[in-house]
Amino acid sequence: GAVVSQHPSWVICKSGTSVKIECRSLDFQATTMFWYRQFPKQSLMLMATSNEGSKATYEQGVEKDKFLINHASLTLSTLTVTSAHPEDSSFYICSATRQGANTGELFFGEGSRLTVL
Amino acid sequence: GQQVMQIPQYQHVQEGEDFTTYCNSSTTLSNIQWYKQRPGGHPVFLIQLVKSGEVKKQKRLTFQFGEAKKNSSLHITATQTTDVGTYFCAVVGRGNTGKLIFGQGTTLQVKP
């Protein structure tokens, strides 16, 4: 199956700092990637849709100035959590759909666990 | 927005017992997908159902899509400890972006 790689897997940062998470599609091109957030024992909540070469589309309630998304190439999308606070601690997962696939299957990255102290 | 309700939230079974999780929507779905997330891992695609009344099997897993395309179920026969994890259904969100909206998930614990 298609491979989506996410980096870093774990990150601990101080409150007020910014953290960048990278999501790469390794063996296919992804014009669209999706960023999800998952709190412990909860479901995946869609944060935004990342579109290559254009602005991301954010879900209701997600602050676009706080969660900066850049999709500069067909294989890379980045999520920057700016001025992180402890309540931003969560599991952030990116995903992508393979173009031309028979199904709308999402391929997920390994996830990035963010802890803000 | 598009929502899907999934029950139960948790299920503890003895190894060998069966397990079922259900997803329900108030609106007709174009399709529904199922994912499995192992503890500490990321979601992995299991299957997509598209047709009304569709039933698909993957070894001990049986997936069903309701006749009205408003509900779906995942049934595991004779659970094993390797079945442990959280099972999510997911439906396509509004708009033509391909984004998926996930159900609340059912966490399965299997006692050996």
Coordinates of N, CA and C in Angstrom, one line a residue, chain A residues 4-106:
Chain A
V4 N 2.8 6.9 3.8 CA 2.8 8.3 4.3 C 3.7 8.3 5.5
S5 N 4.7 9.2 5.5 CA 5.6 9.3 6.6 C 5.5 10.6 7.3
Q6 N 5.5 10.5 8.6 CA 5.3 11.7 9.4 C 6.5 11.9 10.4
H7 N 6.9 13.1 10.5 CA 8.1 13.4 11.4 C 7.9 14.7 12.1
P8 N 8.2 14.9 13.4 CA 8.8 13.8 14.2 C 7.6 12.9 14.8
S9 N 8.0 11.8 15.4 CA 7.0 10.9 16.0 C 6.7 11.4 17.4
W10 N 7.6 12.0 18.1 CA 7.4 12.5 19.4 C 8.1 13.9 19.5
V11 N 7.4 14.8 20.1 CA 8.0 16.1 20.4 C 7.5 16.7 21.7
I12 N 8.5 17.2 22.4 CA 8.2 17.8 23.7 C 8.7 19.3 23.6
C13 N 7.8 20.2 23.9 CA 8.3 21.6 23.8 C 7.8 22.4 24.9
K14 N 8.3 23.6 25.1 CA 7.9 24.5 26.2 C 6.7 25.3 25.7
S15 N 5.9 25.7 26.6 CA 4.8 26.5 26.3 C 5.2 27.8 25.6
G16 N 4.6 28.2 24.6 CA 4.9 29.5 23.9 C 5.8 29.3 22.6
T17 N 6.4 28.1 22.5 CA 7.2 27.8 21.3 C 6.4 27.2 20.2
S18 N 7.0 27.2 19.0 CA 6.3 26.6 17.8 C 6.9 25.3 17.4
V19 N 6.0 24.5 16.9 CA 6.5 23.1 16.5 C 6.0 22.8 15.1
K20 N 6.9 22.3 14.3 CA 6.5 22.0 12.9 C 6.5 20.5 12.8
I21 N 5.5 20.0 12.1 CA 5.3 18.5 11.9 C 5.3 18.4 10.4
E22 N 6.0 17.4 9.9 CA 6.1 17.2 8.4 C 5.3 15.9 8.1
C23 N 4.7 15.9 6.9 CA 4.0 14.8 6.4 C 4.4 14.6 5.0
R24 N 4.9 13.4 4.6 CA 5.3 13.1 3.3 C 4.7 11.9 2.7
S25 N 4.3 12.0 1.5 CA 3.8 10.8 0.8 C 5.0 10.3 0.0
L26 N 5.4 9.1 0.3 CA 6.7 8.6 -0.1 C 6.7 7.9 -1.5
D27 N 5.6 7.4 -1.9 CA 5.6 6.7 -3.2 C 4.4 7.1 -4.1
F28 N 3.8 8.2 -3.7 CA 2.7 8.7 -4.6 C 2.6 10.2 -4.4
Q29 N 1.9 10.9 -5.3 CA 1.7 12.3 -5.2 C 0.4 12.6 -4.6
A30 N 0.3 13.5 -3.7 CA -0.9 13.8 -3.0 C -1.2 15.3 -3.1
T31 N -2.2 15.6 -4.0 CA -2.6 17.0 -4.1 C -3.3 17.5 -2.9
T32 N -3.9 16.5 -2.2 CA -4.7 16.8 -1.0 C -4.2 16.0 0.2
M33 N -4.0 16.6 1.3 CA -3.7 15.9 2.5 C -4.6 16.4 3.6
F34 N -4.8 15.5 4.6 CA -5.7 15.9 5.7 C -5.0 15.8 7.0
W35 N -5.2 16.8 7.9 CA -4.6 16.8 9.2 C -5.7 16.5 10.2
Y36 N -5.5 15.5 11.1 CA -6.4 15.1 12.2 C -5.7 15.3 13.5
R37 N -6.5 15.5 14.5 CA -6.0 15.6 15.9 C -6.8 14.5 16.7
Q38 N -6.1 13.9 17.6 CA -6.7 12.8 18.4 C -6.3 13.0 19.8
F39 N -7.2 13.3 20.7 CA -6.9 13.3 22.1 C -7.1 11.9 22.7
P40 N -6.5 11.6 23.9 CA -6.5 10.3 24.4 C -7.9 9.7 24.5
K41 N -8.1 8.5 24.1 CA -9.3 7.8 24.1 C -10.5 8.5 23.4
Q42 N -10.1 9.3 22.4 CA -11.1 9.9 21.6 C -10.9 9.6 20.1
S43 N -11.9 10.1 19.3 CA -11.8 9.8 17.9 C -10.9 10.8 17.2
L44 N -10.7 10.6 15.9 CA -9.9 11.5 15.1 C -10.8 12.7 14.7
M45 N -10.3 13.9 15.0 CA -11.1 15.1 14.6 C -10.3 15.8 13.5
L46 N -11.0 16.0 12.4 CA -10.4 16.6 11.2 C -10.2 18.1 11.5
M47 N -8.9 18.5 11.3 CA -8.6 19.9 11.6 C -8.6 20.7 10.3
A48 N -8.0 20.2 9.2 CA -8.0 20.9 8.0 C -7.6 20.1 6.8
T49 N -8.0 20.6 5.7 CA -7.6 19.9 4.4 C -6.5 20.8 3.8
S50 N -5.4 20.1 3.5 CA -4.3 20.8 2.9 C -4.2 20.6 1.4
N51 N -4.2 21.7 0.7 CA -4.2 21.6 -0.7 C -2.9 22.1 -1.3
E52 N -2.3 21.3 -2.2 CA -1.1 21.7 -2.8 C -1.2 22.9 -3.6
G53 N -0.4 23.9 -3.3 CA -0.3 25.1 -4.1 C -1.4 26.2 -3.7
S54 N -2.2 25.9 -2.7 CA -3.2 26.8 -2.3 C -3.4 26.8 -0.8
K55 N -4.3 27.6 -0.3 CA -4.5 27.7 1.1 C -5.3 26.5 1.6
A56 N -5.0 26.2 2.8 CA -5.7 25.1 3.5 C -7.1 25.5 3.8
T57 N -7.9 24.5 3.9 CA -9.3 24.7 4.3 C -9.5 24.1 5.7
Y58 N -9.9 25.0 6.6 CA -9.9 24.6 8.0 C -11.3 24.3 8.4
E59 N -11.5 23.3 9.3 CA -12.8 22.9 9.9 C -13.2 24.0 10.9
Q60 N -14.5 24.0 11.1 CA -15.0 25.0 12.0 C -14.4 24.8 13.4
G61 N -14.0 25.9 14.0 CA -13.4 25.9 15.4 C -11.9 25.7 15.4
V62 N -11.3 25.5 14.3 CA -9.9 25.3 14.2 C -9.2 26.7 13.8
E63 N -8.3 27.2 14.7 CA -7.7 28.5 14.4 C -6.7 28.4 13.3
K64 N -6.9 29.0 12.2 CA -5.9 28.9 11.1 C -4.6 29.6 11.4
D65 N -4.7 30.7 12.3 CA -3.4 31.4 12.6 C -2.6 30.6 13.6
K66 N -3.2 29.7 14.3 CA -2.5 28.9 15.3 C -1.9 27.6 14.7
F67 N -2.7 27.0 13.8 CA -2.3 25.8 13.1 C -2.0 26.1 11.6
L68 N -0.7 26.5 11.4 CA -0.4 26.9 10.0 C -0.1 25.7 9.2
I69 N -0.7 25.6 8.0 CA -0.5 24.5 7.1 C 0.1 25.0 5.8
N70 N 1.1 24.3 5.4 CA 1.8 24.6 4.1 C 1.9 23.3 3.3
H71 N 1.5 23.4 2.1 CA 1.5 22.2 1.2 C 2.2 22.6 -0.1
A72 N 3.5 22.8 0.0 CA 4.3 23.4 -1.0 C 4.6 22.5 -2.2
S73 N 4.5 21.2 -2.0 CA 4.8 20.2 -3.1 C 3.8 19.1 -3.0
L74 N 3.8 18.3 -4.1 CA 2.9 17.2 -4.2 C 3.2 16.0 -3.2
T75 N 4.3 16.1 -2.5 CA 4.6 15.1 -1.6 C 4.8 15.5 -0.1
L76 N 4.6 16.8 0.1 CA 5.0 17.3 1.5 C 3.9 18.3 1.9
S77 N 3.4 18.1 3.1 CA 2.6 19.1 3.8 C 3.1 19.2 5.2
T78 N 3.1 20.5 5.7 CA 3.6 20.7 7.1 C 2.5 21.4 7.9
L79 N 2.5 21.0 9.2 CA 1.6 21.6 10.1 C 2.5 22.3 11.2
T80 N 2.3 23.6 11.4 CA 3.1 24.2 12.5 C 2.1 24.7 13.5
V81 N 2.3 24.2 14.7 CA 1.5 24.6 15.9 C 2.3 25.8 16.5
T82 N 1.7 27.0 16.4 CA 2.4 28.2 16.8 C 2.0 28.5 18.3
S83 N 2.9 29.1 19.0 CA 2.7 29.5 20.4 C 1.9 28.3 21.1
A84 N 2.6 27.2 21.1 CA 1.9 26.0 21.7 C 1.6 26.2 23.2
H85 N 0.5 25.6 23.6 CA 0.1 25.6 25.0 C -0.2 24.2 25.4
P86 N -0.2 23.9 26.7 CA -0.5 22.6 27.2 C -1.7 21.9 26.6
E87 N -2.7 22.7 26.4 CA -4.0 22.2 25.8 C -3.8 21.7 24.4
D88 N -2.7 22.1 23.7 CA -2.4 21.7 22.4 C -1.8 20.3 22.3
S89 N -1.4 19.8 23.5 CA -0.8 18.5 23.6 C -1.8 17.4 23.0
S90 N -1.4 16.7 22.1 CA -2.3 15.8 21.4 C -1.5 14.9 20.4
F91 N -2.2 14.0 19.8 CA -1.7 13.2 18.7 C -2.1 13.7 17.4
Y92 N -1.2 14.2 16.6 CA -1.5 14.8 15.3 C -1.2 13.8 14.2
I93 N -2.1 13.6 13.4 CA -2.0 12.6 12.3 C -2.3 13.2 11.0
C94 N -1.5 12.9 10.0 CA -1.8 13.4 8.6 C -2.2 12.2 7.8
S95 N -2.9 12.5 6.7 CA -3.3 11.4 5.8 C -3.5 11.9 4.4
A96 N -3.5 11.0 3.5 CA -3.6 11.4 2.1 C -4.4 10.3 1.3
T97 N -5.0 10.7 0.3 CA -5.7 9.8 -0.6 C -4.8 9.7 -1.9
R98 N -4.6 8.4 -2.3 CA -3.8 8.2 -3.5 C -4.6 8.5 -4.7
Q99 N -4.1 9.3 -5.6 CA -4.8 9.7 -6.8 C -5.0 8.5 -7.7
G100 N -6.2 8.4 -8.2 CA -6.5 7.3 -9.1 C -6.8 6.0 -8.4
A101 N -6.8 6.0 -7.1 CA -7.2 4.8 -6.4 C -8.6 4.4 -6.6
N102 N -9.0 3.2 -6.5 CA -10.4 2.7 -6.7 C -11.2 3.2 -5.5
T103 N -10.7 3.3 -4.3 CA -11.4 3.7 -3.2 C -10.9 5.0 -2.7
G104 N -11.7 5.6 -1.8 CA -11.2 6.9 -1.2 C -10.4 6.6 0.1
E105 N -9.8 5.4 0.1 CA -9.0 5.0 1.3 C -8.0 6.1 1.7
L106 N -7.9 6.4 2.9 CA -6.9 7.3 3.5 C -5.7 6.5 4.0

